[in-house]
mmCIF file of C-alpha atoms and ligand atoms in Angstrom:
data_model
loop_
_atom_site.group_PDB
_atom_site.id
_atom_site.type_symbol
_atom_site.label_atom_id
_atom_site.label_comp_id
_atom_site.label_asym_id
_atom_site.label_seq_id
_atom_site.Cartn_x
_atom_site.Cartn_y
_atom_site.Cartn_z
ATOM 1 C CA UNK A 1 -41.236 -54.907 -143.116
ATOM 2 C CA UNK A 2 -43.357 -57.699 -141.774
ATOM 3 C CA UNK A 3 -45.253 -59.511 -144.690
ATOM 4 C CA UNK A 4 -48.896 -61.105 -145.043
ATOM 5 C CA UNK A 5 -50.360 -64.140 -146.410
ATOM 6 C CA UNK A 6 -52.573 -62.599 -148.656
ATOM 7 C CA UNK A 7 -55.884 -64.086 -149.365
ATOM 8 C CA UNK A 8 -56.346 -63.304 -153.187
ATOM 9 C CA UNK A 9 -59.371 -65.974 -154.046
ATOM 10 C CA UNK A 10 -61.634 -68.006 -152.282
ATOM 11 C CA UNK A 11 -63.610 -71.122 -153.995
ATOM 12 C CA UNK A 12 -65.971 -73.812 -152.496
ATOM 13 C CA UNK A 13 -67.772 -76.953 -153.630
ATOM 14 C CA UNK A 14 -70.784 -78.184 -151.739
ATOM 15 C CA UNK A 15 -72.654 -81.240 -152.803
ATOM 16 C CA UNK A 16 -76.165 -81.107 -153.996
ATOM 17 C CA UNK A 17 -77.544 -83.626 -152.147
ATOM 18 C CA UNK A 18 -79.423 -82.019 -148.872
ATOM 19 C CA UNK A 19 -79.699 -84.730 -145.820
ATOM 20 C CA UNK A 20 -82.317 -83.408 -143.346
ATOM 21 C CA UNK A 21 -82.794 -84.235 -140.017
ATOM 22 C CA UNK A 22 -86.649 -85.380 -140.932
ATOM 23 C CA UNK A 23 -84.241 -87.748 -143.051
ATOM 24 C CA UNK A 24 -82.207 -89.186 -140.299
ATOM 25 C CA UNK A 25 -85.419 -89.271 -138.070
ATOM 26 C CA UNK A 26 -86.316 -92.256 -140.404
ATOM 27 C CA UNK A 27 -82.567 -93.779 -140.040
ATOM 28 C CA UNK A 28 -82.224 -93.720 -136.473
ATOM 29 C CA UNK A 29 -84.003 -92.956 -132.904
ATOM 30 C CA UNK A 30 -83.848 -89.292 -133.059
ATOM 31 C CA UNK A 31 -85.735 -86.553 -133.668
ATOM 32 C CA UNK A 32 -85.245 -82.674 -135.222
ATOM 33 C CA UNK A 33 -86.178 -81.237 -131.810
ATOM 34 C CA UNK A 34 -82.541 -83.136 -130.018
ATOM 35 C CA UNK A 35 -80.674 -82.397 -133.097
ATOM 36 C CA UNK A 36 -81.305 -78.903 -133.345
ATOM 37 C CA UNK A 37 -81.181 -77.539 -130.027
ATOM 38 C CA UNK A 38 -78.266 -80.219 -129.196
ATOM 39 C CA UNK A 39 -76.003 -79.392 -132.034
ATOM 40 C CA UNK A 40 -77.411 -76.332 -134.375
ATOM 41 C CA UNK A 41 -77.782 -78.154 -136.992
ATOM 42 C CA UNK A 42 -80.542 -78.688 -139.488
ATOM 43 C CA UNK A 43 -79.203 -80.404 -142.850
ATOM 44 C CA UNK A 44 -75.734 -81.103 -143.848
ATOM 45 C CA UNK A 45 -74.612 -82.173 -147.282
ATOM 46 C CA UNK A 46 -73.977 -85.752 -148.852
ATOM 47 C CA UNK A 47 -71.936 -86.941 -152.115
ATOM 48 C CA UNK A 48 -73.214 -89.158 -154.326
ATOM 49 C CA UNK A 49 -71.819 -92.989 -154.237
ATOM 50 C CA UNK A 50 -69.133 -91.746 -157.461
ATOM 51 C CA UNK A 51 -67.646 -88.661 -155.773
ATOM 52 C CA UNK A 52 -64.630 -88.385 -153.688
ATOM 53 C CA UNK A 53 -62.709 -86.083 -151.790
ATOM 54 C CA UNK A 54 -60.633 -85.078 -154.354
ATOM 55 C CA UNK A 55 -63.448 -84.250 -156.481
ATOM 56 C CA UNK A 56 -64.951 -81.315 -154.486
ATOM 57 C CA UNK A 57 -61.203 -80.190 -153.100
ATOM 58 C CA UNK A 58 -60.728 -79.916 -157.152
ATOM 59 C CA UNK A 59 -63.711 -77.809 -157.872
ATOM 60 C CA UNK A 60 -63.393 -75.250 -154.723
ATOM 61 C CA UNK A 61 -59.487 -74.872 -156.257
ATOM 62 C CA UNK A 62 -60.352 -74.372 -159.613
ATOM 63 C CA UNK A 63 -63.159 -71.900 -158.470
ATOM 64 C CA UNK A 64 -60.445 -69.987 -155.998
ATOM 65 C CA UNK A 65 -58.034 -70.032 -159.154
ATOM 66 C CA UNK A 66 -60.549 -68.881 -161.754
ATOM 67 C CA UNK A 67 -61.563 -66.047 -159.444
ATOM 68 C CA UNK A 68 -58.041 -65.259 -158.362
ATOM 69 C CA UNK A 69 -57.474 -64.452 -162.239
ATOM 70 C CA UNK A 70 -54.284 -68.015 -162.565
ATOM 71 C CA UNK A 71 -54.000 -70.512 -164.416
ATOM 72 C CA UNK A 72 -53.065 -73.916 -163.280
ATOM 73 C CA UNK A 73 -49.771 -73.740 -164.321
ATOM 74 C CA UNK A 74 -48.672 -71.278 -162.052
ATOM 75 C CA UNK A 75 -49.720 -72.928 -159.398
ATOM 76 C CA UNK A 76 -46.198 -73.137 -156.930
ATOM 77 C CA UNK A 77 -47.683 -75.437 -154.088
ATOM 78 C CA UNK A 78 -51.094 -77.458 -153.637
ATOM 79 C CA UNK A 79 -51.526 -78.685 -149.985
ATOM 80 C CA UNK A 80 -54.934 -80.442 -148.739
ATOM 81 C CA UNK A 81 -56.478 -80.678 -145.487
ATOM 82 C CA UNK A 82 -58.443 -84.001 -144.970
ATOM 83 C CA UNK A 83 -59.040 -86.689 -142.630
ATOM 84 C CA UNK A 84 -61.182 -88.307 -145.674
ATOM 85 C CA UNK A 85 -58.575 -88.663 -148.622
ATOM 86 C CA UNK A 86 -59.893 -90.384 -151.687
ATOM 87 C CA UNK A 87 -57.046 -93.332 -150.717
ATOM 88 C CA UNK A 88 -54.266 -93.629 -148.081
ATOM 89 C CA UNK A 89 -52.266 -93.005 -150.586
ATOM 90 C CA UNK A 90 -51.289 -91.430 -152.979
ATOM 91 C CA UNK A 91 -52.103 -88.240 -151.354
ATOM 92 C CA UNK A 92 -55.130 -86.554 -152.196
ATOM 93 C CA UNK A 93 -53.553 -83.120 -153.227
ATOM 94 C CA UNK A 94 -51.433 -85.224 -155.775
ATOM 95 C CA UNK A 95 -54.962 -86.327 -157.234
ATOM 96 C CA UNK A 96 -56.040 -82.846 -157.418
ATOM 97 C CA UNK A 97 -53.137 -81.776 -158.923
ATOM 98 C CA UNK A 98 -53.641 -83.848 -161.640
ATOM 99 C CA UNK A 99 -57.406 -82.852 -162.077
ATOM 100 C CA UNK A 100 -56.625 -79.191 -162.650
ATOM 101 C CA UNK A 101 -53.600 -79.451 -164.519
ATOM 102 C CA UNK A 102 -51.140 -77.839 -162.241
ATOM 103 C CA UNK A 103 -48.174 -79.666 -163.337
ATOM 104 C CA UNK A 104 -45.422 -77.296 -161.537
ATOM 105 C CA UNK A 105 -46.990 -77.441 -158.451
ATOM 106 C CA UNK A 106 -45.308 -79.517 -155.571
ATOM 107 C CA UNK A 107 -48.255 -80.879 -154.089
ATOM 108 C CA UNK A 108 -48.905 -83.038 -150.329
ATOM 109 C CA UNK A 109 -51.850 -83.493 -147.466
ATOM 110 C CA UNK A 110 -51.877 -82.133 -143.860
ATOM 111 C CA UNK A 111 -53.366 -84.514 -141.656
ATOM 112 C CA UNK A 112 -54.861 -82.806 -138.305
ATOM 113 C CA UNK A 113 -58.124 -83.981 -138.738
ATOM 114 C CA UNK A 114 -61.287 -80.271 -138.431
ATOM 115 C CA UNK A 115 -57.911 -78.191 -137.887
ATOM 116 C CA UNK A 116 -56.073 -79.348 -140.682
ATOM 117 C CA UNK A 117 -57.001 -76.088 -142.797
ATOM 118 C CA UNK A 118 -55.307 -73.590 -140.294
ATOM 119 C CA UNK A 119 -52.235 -76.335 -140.354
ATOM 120 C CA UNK A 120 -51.868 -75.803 -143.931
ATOM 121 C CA UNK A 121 -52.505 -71.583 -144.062
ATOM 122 C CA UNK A 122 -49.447 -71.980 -141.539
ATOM 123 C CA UNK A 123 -47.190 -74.153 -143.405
ATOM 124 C CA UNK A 124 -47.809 -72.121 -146.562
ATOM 125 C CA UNK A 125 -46.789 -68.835 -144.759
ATOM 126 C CA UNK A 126 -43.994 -70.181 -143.427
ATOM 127 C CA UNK A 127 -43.107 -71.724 -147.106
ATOM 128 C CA UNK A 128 -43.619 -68.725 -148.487
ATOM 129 C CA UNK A 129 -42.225 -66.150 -145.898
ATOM 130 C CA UNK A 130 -38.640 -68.041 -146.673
ATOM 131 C CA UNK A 131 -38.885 -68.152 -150.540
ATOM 132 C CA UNK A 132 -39.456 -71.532 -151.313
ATOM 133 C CA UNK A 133 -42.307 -71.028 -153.209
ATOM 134 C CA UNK A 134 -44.391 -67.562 -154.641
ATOM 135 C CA UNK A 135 -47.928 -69.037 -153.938
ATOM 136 C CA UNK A 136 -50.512 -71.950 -152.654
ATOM 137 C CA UNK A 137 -53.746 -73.181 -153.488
ATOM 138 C CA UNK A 138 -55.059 -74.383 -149.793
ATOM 139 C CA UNK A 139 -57.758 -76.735 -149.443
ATOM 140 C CA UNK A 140 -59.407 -78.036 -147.058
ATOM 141 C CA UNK A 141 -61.992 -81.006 -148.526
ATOM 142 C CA UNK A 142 -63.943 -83.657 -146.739
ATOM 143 C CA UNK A 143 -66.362 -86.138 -147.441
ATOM 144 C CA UNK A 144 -67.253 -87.745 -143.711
ATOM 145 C CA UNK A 145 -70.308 -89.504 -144.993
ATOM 146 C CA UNK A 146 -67.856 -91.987 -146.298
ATOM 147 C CA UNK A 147 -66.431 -92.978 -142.999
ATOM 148 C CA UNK A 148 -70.157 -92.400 -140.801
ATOM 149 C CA UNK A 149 -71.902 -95.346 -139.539
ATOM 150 C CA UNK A 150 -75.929 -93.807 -140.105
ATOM 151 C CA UNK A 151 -76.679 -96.725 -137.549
ATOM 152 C CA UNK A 152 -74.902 -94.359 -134.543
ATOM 153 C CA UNK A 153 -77.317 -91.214 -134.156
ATOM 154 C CA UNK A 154 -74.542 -90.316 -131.409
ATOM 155 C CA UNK A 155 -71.830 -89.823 -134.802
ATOM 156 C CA UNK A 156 -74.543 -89.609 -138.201
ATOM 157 C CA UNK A 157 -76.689 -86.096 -137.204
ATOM 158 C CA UNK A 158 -73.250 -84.587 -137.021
ATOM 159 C CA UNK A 159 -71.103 -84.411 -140.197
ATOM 160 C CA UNK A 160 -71.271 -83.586 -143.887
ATOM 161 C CA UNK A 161 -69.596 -82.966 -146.769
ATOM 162 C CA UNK A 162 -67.565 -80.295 -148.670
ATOM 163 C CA UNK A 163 -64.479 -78.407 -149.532
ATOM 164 C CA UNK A 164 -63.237 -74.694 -149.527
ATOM 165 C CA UNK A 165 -60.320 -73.093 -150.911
ATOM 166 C CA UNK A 166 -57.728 -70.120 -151.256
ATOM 167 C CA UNK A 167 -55.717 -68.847 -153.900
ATOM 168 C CA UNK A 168 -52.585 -66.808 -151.479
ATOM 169 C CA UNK A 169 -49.199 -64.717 -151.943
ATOM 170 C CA UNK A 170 -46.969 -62.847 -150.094
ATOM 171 C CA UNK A 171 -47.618 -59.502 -149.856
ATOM 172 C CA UNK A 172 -46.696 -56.348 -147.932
ATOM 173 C CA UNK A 173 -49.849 -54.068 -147.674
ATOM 174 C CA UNK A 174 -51.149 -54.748 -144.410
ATOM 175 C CA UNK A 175 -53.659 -57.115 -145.704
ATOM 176 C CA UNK A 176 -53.918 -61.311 -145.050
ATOM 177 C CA UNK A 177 -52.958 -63.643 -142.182
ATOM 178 C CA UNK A 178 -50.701 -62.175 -140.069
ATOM 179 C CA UNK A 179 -50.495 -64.331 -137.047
ATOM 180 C CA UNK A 180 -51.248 -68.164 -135.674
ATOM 181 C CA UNK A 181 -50.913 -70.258 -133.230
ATOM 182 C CA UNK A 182 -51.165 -74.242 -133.370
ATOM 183 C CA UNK A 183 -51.280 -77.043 -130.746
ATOM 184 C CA UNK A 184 -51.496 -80.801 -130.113
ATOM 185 C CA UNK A 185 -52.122 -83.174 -127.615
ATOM 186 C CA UNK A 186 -51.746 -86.428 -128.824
ATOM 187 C CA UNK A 187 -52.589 -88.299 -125.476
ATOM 188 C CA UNK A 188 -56.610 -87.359 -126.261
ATOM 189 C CA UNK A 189 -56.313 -89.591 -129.994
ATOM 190 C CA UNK A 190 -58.862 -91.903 -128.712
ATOM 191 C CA UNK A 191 -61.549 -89.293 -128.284
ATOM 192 C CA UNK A 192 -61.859 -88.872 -132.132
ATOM 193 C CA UNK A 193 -60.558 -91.691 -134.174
ATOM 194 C CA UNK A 194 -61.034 -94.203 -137.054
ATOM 195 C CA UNK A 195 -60.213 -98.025 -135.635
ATOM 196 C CA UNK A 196 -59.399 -99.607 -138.870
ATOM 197 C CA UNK A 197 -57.717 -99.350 -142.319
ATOM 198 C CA UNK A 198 -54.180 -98.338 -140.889
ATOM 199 C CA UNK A 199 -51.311 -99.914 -139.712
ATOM 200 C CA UNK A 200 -52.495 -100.593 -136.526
ATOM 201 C CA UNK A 201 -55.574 -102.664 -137.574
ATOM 202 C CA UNK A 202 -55.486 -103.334 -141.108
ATOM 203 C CA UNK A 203 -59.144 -103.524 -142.602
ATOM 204 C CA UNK A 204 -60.377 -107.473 -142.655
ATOM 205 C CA UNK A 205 -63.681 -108.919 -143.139
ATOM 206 C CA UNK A 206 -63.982 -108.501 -138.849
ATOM 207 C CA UNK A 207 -63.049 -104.805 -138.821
ATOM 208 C CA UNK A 208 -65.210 -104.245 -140.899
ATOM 209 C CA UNK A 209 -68.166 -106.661 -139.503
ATOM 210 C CA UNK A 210 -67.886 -104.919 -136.404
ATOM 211 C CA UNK A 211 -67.704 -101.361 -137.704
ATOM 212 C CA UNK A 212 -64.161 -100.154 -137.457
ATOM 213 C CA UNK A 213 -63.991 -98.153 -140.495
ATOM 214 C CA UNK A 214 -66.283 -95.676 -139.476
ATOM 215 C CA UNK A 215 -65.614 -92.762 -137.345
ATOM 216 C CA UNK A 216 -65.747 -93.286 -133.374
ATOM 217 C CA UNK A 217 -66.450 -90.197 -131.153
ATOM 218 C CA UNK A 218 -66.063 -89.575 -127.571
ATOM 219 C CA UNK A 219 -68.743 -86.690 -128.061
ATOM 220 C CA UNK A 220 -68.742 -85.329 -123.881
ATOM 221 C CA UNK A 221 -65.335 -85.440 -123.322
ATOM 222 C CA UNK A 222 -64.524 -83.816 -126.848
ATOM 223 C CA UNK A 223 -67.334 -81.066 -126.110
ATOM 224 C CA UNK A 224 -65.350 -79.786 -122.784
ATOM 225 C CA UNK A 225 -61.786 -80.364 -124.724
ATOM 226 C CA UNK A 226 -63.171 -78.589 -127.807
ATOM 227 C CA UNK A 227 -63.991 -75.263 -125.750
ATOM 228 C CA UNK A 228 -60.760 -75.314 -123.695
ATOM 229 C CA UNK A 229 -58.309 -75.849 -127.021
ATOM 230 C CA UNK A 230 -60.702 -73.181 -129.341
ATOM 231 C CA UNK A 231 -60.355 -70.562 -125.885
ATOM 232 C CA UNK A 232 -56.555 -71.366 -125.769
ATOM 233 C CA UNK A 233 -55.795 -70.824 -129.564
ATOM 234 C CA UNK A 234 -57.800 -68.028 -129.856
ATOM 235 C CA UNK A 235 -55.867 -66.262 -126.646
ATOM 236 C CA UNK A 236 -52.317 -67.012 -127.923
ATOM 237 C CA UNK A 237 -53.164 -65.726 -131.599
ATOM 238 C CA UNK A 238 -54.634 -62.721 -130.469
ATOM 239 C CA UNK A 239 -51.546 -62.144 -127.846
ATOM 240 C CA UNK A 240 -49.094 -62.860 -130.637
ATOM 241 C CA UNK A 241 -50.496 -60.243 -132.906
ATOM 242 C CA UNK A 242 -50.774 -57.585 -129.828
ATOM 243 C CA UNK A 243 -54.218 -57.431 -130.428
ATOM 244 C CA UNK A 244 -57.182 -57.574 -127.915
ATOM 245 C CA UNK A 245 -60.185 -59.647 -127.874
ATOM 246 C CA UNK A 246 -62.092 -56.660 -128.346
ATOM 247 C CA UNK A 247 -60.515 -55.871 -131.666
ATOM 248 C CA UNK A 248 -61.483 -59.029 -133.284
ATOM 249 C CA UNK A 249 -64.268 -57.899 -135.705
ATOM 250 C CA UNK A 250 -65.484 -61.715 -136.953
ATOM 251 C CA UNK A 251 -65.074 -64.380 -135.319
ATOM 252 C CA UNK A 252 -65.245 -67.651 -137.531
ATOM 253 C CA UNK A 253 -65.114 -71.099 -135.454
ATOM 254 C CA UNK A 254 -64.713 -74.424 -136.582
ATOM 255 C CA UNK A 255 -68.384 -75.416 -136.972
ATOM 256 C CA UNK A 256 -68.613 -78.656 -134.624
ATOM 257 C CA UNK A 257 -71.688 -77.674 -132.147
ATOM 258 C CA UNK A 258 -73.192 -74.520 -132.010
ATOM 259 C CA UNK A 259 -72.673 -74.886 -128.063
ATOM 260 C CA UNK A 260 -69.386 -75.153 -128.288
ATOM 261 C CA UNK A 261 -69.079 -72.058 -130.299
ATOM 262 C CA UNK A 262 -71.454 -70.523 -128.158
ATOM 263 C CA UNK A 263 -69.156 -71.546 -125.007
ATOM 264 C CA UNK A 264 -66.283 -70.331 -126.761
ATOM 265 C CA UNK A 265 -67.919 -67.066 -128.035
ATOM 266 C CA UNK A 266 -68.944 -66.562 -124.201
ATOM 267 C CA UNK A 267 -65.338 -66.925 -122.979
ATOM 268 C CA UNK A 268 -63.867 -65.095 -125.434
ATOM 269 C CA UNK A 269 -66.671 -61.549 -124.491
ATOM 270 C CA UNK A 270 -67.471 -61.620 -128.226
ATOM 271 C CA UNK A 271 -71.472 -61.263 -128.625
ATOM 272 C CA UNK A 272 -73.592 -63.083 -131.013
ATOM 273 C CA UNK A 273 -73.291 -60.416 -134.050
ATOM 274 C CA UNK A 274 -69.400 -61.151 -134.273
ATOM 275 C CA UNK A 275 -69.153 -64.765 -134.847
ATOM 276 C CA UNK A 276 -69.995 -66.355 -138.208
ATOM 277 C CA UNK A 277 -72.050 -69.065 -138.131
ATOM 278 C CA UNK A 278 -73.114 -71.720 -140.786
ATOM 279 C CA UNK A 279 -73.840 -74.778 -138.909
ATOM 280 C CA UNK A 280 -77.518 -75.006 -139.398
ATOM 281 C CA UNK A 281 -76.575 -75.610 -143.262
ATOM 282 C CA UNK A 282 -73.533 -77.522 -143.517
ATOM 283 C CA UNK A 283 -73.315 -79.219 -140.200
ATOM 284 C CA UNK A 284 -69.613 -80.444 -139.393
ATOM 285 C CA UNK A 285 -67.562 -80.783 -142.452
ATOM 286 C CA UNK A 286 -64.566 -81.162 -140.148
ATOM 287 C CA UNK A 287 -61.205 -79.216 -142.306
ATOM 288 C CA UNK A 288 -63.433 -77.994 -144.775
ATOM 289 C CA UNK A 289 -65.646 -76.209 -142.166
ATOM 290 C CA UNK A 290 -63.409 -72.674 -141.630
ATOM 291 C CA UNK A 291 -62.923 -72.095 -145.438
ATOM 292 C CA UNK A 292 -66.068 -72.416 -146.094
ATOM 293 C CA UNK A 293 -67.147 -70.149 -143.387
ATOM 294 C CA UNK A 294 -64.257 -67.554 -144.465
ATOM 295 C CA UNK A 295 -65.433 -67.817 -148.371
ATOM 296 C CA UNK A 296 -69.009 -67.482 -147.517
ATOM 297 C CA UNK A 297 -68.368 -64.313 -144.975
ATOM 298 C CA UNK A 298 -66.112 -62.957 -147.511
ATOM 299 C CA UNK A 299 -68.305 -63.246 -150.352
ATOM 300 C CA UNK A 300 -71.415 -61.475 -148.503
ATOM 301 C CA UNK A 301 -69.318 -59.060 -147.019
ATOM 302 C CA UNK A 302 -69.573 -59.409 -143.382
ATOM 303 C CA UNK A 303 -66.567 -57.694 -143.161
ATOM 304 C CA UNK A 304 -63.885 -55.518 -145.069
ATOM 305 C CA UNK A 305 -60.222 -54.585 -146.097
ATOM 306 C CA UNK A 306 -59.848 -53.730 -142.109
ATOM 307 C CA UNK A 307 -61.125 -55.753 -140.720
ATOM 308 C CA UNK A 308 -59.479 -58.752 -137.622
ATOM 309 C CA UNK A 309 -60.742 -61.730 -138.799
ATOM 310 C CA UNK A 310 -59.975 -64.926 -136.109
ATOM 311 C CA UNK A 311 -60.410 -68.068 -137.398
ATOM 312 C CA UNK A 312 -60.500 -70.673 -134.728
ATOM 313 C CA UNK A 313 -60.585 -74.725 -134.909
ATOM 314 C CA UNK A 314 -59.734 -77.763 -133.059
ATOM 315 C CA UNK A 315 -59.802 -81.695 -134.238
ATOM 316 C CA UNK A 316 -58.938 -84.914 -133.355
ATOM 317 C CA UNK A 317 -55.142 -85.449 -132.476
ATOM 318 C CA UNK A 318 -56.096 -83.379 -130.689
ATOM 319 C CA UNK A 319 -55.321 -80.722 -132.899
ATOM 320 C CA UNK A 320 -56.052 -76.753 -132.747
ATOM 321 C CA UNK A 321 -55.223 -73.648 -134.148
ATOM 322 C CA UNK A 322 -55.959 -69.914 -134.483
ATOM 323 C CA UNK A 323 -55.258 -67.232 -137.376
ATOM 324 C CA UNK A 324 -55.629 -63.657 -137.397
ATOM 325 C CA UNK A 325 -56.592 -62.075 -140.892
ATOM 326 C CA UNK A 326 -57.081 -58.576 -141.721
ATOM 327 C CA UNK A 327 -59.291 -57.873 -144.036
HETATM 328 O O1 UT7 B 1 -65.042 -81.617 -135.145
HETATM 329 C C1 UT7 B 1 -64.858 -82.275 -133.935
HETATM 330 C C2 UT7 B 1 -65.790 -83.416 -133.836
HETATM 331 N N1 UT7 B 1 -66.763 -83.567 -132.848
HETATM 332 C C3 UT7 B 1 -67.264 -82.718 -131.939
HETATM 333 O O2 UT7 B 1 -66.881 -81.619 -131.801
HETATM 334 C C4 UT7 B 1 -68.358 -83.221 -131.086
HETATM 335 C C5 UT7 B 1 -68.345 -82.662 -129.702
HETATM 336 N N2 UT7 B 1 -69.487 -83.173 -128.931
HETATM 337 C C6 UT7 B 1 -70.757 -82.859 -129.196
HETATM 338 O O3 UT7 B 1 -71.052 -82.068 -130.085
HETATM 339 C C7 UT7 B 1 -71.841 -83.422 -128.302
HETATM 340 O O4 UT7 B 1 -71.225 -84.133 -127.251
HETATM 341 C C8 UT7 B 1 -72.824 -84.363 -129.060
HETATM 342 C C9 UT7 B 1 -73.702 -83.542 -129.977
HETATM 343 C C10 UT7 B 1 -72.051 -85.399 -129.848
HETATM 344 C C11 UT7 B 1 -73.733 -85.056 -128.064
HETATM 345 O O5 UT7 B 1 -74.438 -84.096 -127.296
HETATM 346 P P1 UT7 B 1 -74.497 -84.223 -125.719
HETATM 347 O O6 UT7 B 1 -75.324 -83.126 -125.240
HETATM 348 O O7 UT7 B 1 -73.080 -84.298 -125.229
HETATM 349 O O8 UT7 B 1 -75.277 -85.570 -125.531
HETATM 350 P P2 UT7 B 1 -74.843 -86.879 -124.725
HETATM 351 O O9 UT7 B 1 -73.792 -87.619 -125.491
HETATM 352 O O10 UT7 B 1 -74.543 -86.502 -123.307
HETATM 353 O O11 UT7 B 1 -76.166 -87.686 -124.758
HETATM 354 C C12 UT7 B 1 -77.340 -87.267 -124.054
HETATM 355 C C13 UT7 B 1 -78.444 -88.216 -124.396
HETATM 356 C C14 UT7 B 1 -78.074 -89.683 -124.264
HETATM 357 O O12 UT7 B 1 -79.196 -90.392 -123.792
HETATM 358 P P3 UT7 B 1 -79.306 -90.805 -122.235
HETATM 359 O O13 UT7 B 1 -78.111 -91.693 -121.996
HETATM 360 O O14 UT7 B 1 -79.263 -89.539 -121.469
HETATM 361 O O15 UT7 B 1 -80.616 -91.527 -122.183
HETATM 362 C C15 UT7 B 1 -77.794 -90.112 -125.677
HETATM 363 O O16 UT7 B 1 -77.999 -91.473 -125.897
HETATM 364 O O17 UT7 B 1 -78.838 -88.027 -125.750
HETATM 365 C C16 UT7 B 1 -78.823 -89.294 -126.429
HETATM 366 N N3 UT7 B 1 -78.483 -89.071 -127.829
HETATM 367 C C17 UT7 B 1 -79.406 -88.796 -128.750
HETATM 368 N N4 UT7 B 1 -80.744 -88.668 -128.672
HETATM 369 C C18 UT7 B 1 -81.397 -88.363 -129.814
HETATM 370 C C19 UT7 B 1 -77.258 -89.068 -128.412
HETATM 371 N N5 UT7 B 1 -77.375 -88.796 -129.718
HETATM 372 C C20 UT7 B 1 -78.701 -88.620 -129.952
HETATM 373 C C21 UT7 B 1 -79.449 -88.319 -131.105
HETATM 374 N N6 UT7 B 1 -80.788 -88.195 -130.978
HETATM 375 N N7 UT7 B 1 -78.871 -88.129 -132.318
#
């Protein structure tokens, strides 16, 4: 009998702290008008100075667990999706581990930068599938205004901040994730990258006078790469579940540039009413981006028990993914 990740609970954490565009208009030469139309996006959301990753991942777990009924302890497995842990290491799902309390979990990161969430939901069904563990809390938790330089308005108008969760088990009633597909290409790294603070250039008083701890973006060549990976992901999960395009009832992208999920939306024959959108609020909070997508569309019921749910990402590797949900 073929079994599904089921999704049992769904938690976020968003920071308070609204950054408009009027905001960066004062920061750098921009303006609301080329941010808008260029990239969907309105206002994003920023930590305070105190808060790291591992803060928010913590609250959108405890939220997912709280409304999935468990306690911390029986937590079996904790993996996190970042590209922003709170330190390179220890890893930051060990430091949420120890914030809720879940002291029989095993507990490690997935690094694959905005597609690191649909990484983990397919390392945890294939963890689970063979018996290793009964369950996972899954986050995915970012905090990119940590590593933007708000002197580049070709990088700062882009990212913010956030985490989103899920609570899952095995289960056998037709409802969860039921297929994926992930890819790599590892000879586009230097479109999307972070110079400094590894063990290729160790962070020094020159790294980081000349700004190589903050994100660096190859923003045109990523756009076109971006819609051919998303197209490509989404194909190959749909084919693997024998499914059509057609069937897919929400569509919920990676939230990078609404032209890009535009593009993608256009390749793909899905119309405007199908894909779930957030942008305008959130901007890009990179491996955070799909769960919170999934938990908001979930919670305001865009769609129900039946329904094909594709969740679509790429990230810089390059990474990308697809997942097929029902219900
Ligand atoms: O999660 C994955 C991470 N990243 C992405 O997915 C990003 C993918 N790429 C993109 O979303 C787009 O390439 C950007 C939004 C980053 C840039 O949009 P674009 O339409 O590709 O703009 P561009 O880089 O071709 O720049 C067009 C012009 C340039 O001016 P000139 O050379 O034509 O005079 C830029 O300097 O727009 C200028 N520009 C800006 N102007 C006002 C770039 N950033 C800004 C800005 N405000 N913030």
């Amino acid at each position: 009998m073929k079994t599904y990740l089921k999704i049992l609970a769904t938690g976020i954490s968003l920071p308070e702290k609204v950054l408009c565009n009027a905001d960066l208009e004062r920061m750098v030469e921009t303006s609301d008008d080329w941010i808008l139309t260029r990239t969907g996006i309105r206002e994003r959301r920023i930590t305070e100075k105190e808060v790291a990753t591992s803060d928010l991942g913590a609250d959108a777990g405890r939220m997912a667990l709280a409304s999935a009924g468990k306690n911390p302890e029986d937590v079996d497995l904790i993996m996190v999706a970042t590209a922003t842990g709170d330190q390179m290491f220890p890893s930051t799902a060990c430091i949420v581990q120890a914030k809720l309390g879940a002291v029989n979990a095993t507990a490690f990161d997935i690094s694959a930068a905005c597609s690191g969430f649909l990484y983990c939901l397919t390392v945890a069904y294939s963890l689970l599938s063979s018996g290793v563990y009964r369950n996972a809390l899954i986050i995915g938790a970012e905090t990119l205004s940590k590593i933007t330089d708000y002197s580049d308005r070709s990088t700062c108008v882009l990212f913010g901040d956030g985490a989103g969760a899920m609570f899952v088990e095995l289960g056998n009633d037709g409802k969860g994730m039921f297929a994926s597909h992930l890819g790599s290409d590892g000879s586009y790294a230097s479109l999307l990258n972070l110079p400094a603070g590894g063990s290729r250039m160790p962070a020094s008083q020159e790294t980081v006078a000349n700004g190589q701890h903050y994100i660096k973006m190859n923003g045109n060549e990523l756009f076109k790469v971006a819609v051919r990976s998303m197209e490509e992901a989404a194909r190959r999960t749909v084919d693997k579940a024998e499914l059509d395009t057609d069937e897919i009832d929400l569509l919920i992208p990676h939230q990078a540039n609404i032209r890009i999920i535009n593009s993608l939306r256009k390749r793909l024959d899905i119309e405007k009413e199908r894909v779930y959108v957030n942008i305008e609020r959130f901007g890009n909070t990179s491996a955070a981006s799909v769960p919170i997508a999934y938990h908001e569309a979930r919670t305001a019921k865009v769609f129900d028990k039946n329904s094909n749910i594709l969740l679509v990402a790429f990230g810089g590797g390059i990474t990308w993914g697809g997942v097929l949900i029902r219900g």
